mmCIF file of C-alpha atoms in Angstrom:
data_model
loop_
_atom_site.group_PDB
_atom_site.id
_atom_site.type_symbol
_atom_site.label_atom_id
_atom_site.label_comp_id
_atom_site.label_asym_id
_atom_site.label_seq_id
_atom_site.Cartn_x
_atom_site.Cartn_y
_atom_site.Cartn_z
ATOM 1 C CA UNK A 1 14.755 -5.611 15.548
ATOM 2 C CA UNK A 2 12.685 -8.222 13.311
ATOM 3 C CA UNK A 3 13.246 -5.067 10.206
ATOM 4 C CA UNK A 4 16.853 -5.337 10.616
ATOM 5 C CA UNK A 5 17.919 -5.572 7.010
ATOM 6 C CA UNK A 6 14.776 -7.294 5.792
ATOM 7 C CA UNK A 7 13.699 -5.503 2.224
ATOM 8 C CA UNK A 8 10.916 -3.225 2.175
ATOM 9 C CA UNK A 9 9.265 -1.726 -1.162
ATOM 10 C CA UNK A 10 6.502 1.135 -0.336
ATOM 11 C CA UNK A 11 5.007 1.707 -3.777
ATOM 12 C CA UNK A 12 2.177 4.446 -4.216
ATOM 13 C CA UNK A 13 2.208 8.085 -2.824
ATOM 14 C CA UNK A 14 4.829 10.235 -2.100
ATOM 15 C CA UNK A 15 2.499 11.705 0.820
ATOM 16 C CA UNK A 16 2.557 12.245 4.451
ATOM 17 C CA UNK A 17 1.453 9.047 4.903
ATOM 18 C CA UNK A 18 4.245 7.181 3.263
ATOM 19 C CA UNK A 19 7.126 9.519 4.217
ATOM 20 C CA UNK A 20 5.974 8.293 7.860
ATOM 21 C CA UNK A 21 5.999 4.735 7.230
ATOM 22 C CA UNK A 22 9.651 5.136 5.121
ATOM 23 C CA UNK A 23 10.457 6.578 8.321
ATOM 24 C CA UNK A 24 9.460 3.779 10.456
ATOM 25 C CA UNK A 25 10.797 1.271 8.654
ATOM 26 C CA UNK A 26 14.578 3.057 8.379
ATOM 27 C CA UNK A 27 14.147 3.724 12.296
ATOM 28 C CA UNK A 28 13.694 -0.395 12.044
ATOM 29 C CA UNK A 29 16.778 -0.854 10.346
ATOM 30 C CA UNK A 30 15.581 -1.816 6.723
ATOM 31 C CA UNK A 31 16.242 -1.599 3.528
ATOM 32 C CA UNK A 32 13.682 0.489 2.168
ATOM 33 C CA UNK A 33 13.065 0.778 -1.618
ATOM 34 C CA UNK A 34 11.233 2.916 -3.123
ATOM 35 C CA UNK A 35 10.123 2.699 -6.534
ATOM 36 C CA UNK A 36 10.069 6.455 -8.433
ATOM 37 C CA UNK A 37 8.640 7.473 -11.980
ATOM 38 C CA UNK A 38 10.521 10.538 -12.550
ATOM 39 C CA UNK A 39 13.822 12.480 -10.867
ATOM 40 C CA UNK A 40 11.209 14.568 -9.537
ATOM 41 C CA UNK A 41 9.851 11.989 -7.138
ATOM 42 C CA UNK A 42 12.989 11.575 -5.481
ATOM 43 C CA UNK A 43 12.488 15.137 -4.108
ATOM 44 C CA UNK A 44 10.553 13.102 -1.310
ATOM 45 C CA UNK A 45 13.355 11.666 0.085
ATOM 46 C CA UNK A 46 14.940 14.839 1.584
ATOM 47 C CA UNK A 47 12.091 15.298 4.119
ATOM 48 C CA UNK A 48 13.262 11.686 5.515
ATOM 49 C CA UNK A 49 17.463 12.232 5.663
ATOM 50 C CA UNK A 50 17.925 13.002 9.407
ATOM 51 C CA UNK A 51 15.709 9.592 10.472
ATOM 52 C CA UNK A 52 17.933 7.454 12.749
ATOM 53 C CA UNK A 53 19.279 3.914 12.527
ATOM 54 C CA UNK A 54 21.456 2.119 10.112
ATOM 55 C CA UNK A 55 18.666 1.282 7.588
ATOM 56 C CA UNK A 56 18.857 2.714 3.986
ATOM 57 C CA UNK A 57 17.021 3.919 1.397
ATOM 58 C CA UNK A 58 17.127 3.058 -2.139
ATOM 59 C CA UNK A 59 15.301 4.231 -5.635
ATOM 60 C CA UNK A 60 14.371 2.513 -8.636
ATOM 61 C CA UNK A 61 12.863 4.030 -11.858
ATOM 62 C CA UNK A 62 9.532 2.364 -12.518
ATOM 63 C CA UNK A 63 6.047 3.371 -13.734
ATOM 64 C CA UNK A 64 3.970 1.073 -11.799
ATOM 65 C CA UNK A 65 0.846 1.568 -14.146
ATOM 66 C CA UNK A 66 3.749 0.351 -16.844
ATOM 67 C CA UNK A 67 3.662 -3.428 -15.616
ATOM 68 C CA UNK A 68 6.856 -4.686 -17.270
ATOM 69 C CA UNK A 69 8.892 -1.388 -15.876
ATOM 70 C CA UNK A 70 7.802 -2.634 -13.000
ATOM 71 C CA UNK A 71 8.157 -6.269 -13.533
ATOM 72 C CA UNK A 72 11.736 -5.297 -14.456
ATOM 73 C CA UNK A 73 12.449 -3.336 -11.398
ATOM 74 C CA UNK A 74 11.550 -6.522 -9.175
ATOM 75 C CA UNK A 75 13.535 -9.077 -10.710
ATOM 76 C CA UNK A 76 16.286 -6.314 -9.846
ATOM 77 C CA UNK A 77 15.667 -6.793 -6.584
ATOM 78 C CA UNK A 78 15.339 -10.253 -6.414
ATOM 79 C CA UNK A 79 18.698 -10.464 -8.195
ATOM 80 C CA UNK A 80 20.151 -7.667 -6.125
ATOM 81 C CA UNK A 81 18.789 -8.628 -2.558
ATOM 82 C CA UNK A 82 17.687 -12.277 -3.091
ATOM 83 C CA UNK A 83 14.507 -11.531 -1.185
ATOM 84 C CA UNK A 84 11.214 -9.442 -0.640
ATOM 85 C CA UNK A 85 10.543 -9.734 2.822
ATOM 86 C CA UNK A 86 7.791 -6.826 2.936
ATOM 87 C CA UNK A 87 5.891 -4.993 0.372
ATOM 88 C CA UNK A 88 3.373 -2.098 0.961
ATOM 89 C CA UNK A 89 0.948 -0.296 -1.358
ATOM 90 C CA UNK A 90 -0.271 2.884 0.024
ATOM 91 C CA UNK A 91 -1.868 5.123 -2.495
ATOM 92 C CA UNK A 92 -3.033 8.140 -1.063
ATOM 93 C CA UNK A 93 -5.388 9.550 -3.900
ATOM 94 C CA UNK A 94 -6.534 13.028 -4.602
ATOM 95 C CA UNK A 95 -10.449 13.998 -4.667
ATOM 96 C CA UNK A 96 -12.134 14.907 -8.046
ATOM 97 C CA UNK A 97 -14.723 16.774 -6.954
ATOM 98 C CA UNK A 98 -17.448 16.772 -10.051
ATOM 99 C CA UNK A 99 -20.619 14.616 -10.230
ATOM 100 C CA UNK A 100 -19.756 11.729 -12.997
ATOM 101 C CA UNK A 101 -21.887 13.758 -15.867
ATOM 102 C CA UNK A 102 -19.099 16.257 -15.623
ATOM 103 C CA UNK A 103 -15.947 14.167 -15.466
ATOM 104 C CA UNK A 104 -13.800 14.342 -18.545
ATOM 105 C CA UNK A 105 -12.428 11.548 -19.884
ATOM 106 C CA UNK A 106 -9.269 12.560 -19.418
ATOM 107 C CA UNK A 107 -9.834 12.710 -15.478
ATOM 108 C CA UNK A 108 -11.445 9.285 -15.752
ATOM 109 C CA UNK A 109 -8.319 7.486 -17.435
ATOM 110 C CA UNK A 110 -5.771 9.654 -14.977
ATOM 111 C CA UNK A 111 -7.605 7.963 -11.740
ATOM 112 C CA UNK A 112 -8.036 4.635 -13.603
ATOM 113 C CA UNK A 113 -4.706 4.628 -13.959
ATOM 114 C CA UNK A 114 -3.647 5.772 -10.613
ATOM 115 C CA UNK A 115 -5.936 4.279 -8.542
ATOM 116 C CA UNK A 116 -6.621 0.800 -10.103
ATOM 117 C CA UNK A 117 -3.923 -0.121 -12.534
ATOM 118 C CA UNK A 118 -1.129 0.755 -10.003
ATOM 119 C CA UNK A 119 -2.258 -0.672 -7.462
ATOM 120 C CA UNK A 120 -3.130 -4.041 -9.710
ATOM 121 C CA UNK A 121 0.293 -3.973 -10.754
ATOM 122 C CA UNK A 122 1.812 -3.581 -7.105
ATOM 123 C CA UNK A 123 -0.414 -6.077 -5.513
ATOM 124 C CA UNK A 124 0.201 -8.436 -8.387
ATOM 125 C CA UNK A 125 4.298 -8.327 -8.754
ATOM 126 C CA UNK A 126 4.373 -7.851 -4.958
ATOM 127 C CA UNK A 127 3.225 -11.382 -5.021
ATOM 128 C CA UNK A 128 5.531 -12.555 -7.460
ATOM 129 C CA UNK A 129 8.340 -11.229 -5.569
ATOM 130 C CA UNK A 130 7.249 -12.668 -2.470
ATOM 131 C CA UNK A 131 6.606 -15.885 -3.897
ATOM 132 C CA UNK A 132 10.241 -15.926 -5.392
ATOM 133 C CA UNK A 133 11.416 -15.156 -2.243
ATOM 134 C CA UNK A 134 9.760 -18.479 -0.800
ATOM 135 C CA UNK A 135 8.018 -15.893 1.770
ATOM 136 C CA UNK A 136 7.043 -12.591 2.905
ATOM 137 C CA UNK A 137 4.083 -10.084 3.846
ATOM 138 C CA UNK A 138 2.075 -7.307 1.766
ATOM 139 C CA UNK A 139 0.360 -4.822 3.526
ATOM 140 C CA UNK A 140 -2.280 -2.815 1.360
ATOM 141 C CA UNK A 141 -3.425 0.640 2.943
ATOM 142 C CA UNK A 142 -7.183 1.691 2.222
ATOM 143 C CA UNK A 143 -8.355 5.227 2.324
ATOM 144 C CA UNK A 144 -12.128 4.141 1.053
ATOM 145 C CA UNK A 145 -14.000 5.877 4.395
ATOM 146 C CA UNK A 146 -12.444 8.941 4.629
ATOM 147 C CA UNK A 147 -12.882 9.568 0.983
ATOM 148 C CA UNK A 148 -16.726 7.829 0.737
ATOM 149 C CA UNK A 149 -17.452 11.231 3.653
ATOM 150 C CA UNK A 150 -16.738 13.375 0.622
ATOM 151 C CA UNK A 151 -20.028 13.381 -1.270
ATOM 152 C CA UNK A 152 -19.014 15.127 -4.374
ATOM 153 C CA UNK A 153 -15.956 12.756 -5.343
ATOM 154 C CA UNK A 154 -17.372 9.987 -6.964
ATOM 155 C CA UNK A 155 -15.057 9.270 -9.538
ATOM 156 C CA UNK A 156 -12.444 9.116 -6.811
ATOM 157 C CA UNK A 157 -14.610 6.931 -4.399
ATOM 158 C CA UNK A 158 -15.772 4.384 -7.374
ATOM 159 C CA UNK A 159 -12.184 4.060 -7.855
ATOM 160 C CA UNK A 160 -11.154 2.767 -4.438
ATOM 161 C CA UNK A 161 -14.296 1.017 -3.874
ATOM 162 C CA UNK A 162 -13.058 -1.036 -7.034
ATOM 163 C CA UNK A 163 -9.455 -1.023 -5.506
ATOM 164 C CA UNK A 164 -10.870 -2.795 -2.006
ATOM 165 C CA UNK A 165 -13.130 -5.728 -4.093
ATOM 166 C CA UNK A 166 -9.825 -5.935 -6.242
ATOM 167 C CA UNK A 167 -7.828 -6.984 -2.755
ATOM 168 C CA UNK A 168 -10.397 -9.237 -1.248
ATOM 169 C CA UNK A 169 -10.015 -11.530 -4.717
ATOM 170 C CA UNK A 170 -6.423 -11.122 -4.152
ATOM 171 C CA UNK A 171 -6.874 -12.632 -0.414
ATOM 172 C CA UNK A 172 -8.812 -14.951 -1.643
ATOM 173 C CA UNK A 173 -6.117 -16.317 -4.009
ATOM 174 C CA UNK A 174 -3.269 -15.901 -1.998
ATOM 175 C CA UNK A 175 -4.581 -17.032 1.387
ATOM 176 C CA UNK A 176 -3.549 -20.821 1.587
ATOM 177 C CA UNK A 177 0.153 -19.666 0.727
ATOM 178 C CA UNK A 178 2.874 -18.513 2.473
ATOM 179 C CA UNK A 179 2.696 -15.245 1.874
ATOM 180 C CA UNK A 180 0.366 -12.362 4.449
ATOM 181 C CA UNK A 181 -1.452 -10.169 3.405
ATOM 182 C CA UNK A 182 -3.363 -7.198 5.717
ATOM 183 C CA UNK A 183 -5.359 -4.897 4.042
ATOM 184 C CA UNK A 184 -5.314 -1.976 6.595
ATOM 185 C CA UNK A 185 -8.385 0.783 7.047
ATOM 186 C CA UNK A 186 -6.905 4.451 7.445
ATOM 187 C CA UNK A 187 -8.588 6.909 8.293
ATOM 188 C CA UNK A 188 -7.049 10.662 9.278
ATOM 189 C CA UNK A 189 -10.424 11.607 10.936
ATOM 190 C CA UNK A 190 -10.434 9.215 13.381
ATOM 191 C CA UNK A 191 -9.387 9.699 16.754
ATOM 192 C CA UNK A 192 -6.248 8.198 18.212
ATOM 193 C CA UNK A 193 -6.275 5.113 20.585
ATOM 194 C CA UNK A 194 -10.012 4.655 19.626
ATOM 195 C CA UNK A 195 -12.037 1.481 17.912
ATOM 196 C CA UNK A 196 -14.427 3.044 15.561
ATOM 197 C CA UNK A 197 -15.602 1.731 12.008
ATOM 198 C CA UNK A 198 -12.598 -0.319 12.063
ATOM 199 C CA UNK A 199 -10.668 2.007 10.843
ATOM 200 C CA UNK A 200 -6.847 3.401 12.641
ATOM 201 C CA UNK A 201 -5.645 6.742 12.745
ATOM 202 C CA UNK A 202 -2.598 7.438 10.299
ATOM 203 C CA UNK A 203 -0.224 7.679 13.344
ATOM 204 C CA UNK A 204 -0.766 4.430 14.333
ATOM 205 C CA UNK A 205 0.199 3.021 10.995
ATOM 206 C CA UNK A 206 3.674 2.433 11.954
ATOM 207 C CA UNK A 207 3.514 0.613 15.040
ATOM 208 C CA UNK A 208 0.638 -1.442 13.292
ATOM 209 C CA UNK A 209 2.680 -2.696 10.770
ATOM 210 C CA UNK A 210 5.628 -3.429 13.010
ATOM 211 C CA UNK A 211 3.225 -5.905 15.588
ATOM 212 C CA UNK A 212 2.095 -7.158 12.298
ATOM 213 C CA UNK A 213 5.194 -8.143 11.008
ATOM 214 C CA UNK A 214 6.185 -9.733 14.318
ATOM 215 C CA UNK A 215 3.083 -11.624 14.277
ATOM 216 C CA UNK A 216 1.238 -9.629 16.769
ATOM 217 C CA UNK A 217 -1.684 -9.741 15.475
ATOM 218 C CA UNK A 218 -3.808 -10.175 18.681
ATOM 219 C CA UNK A 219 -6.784 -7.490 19.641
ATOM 220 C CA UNK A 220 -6.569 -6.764 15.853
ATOM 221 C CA UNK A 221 -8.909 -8.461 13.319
ATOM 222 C CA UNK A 222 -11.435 -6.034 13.457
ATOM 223 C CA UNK A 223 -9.005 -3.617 11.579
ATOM 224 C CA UNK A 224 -9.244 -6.279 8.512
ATOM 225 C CA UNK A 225 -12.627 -8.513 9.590
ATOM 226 C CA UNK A 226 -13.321 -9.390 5.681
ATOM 227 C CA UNK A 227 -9.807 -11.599 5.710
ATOM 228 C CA UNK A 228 -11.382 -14.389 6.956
ATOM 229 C CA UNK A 229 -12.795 -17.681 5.198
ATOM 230 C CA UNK A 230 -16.372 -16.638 6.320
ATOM 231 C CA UNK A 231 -16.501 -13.358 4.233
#
């Protein structure tokens, strides 16, 4: 297995979405860290226990909008594990439903936070880890067209249309290293086995990652056309 005890961080939602891919990647045989704010988060972890395979799953305490928690939590690893061989940001975000004129300011500076200062602070120590490591992949997961259908959460979809320019500058710095990056289109709406939009169906997340992580990445630049010097 090309996951057998490489080092995985998922850092985002505790969702459906990432409880599959933890899944996929224990199934794979990694080592699967997961990064948690509060005891609370690691509630998640009991609807994964029975998955197969001799991977394992381990917590850290870190904020990720708190970049020097975070910071702190990946020179753990380094020191711990020597390596990040895989990192993947999938924030799943909620919908604020209210037209902007109505959005408190509270609301704004909870999905600021959420939406573009944690991923910032993934994407950006993901890097550093990587690059520490000499080499590795991050994989960020984009919910923009399944939220832009919802008409009445704009706050939410200004957010992650800032979150997807925010990952095409990191690309473009990153792309003449050694690291990877994808920056995969999800969309639960779509149908299964189906090209449309360029977006994949949430199911087929898994199995994407794993043929990208073994370099399979053949039939499959239409699910991230931007990543290319002529964009």
């Amino acid at each position: 297995m090309s996951l057998k005890n490489k080092v995985a961080v998922l850092a985002g939602s505790k969702g459906a979405i990432a409880i599959s891919i933890a899944k996929m990647l224990l199934k794979e045989n990694a080592i699967v860290i997961v990064p948690a704010q509060s005891a609370k988060d690691l509630l998640w972890i009991k609807q994964i226990e029975a998955v197969t395979g001799s991977g394992s799953i381990i917590t850290m305490l870190a904020d990720y909008p708190d970049f020097y928690r975070a910071e702190q939590m990946t020179d753990d690893i380094i020191e711990r594990f020597g390596k990040i061989d895989l990192s993947i940001a999938c924030f799943e975000s909620s919908s604020l439903t209210k037209p902007l004129n109505q959005v408190e300011i509270t609301d704004w500076e909870r999905t600021i936070e959420q939406n573009i200062t944690a991923f910032f602070v993934a994407a950006r120590l993901s890097f550093i880890g990587i690059k520490k490591s000499r080499r590795g992949m991050f994989i960020s997961i984009d919910f923009t067209n399944h939220t832009l259908k919802t008409e009445q959460a704009k706050l939410t979809r200004l957010s992650l249309c800032m979150q997807k320019e925010m990952a095409k500058m990191f690309f473009e710095e990153i792309k003449d290293t050694n690291m990877e990056y994808y920056h995969l289109y999800v969309d639960p709406n779509k149908k299964k086995n189906k090209s449309q939009n360029n977006y994949i169906h949430p199911d087929e997340l898994g199995a994407l990652i794993l043929d990208l992580y073994d370099g399979n990445t053949k039939g499959k630049d239409p699910l991230f056309h931007w990543m290319h010097n002529d964009h």
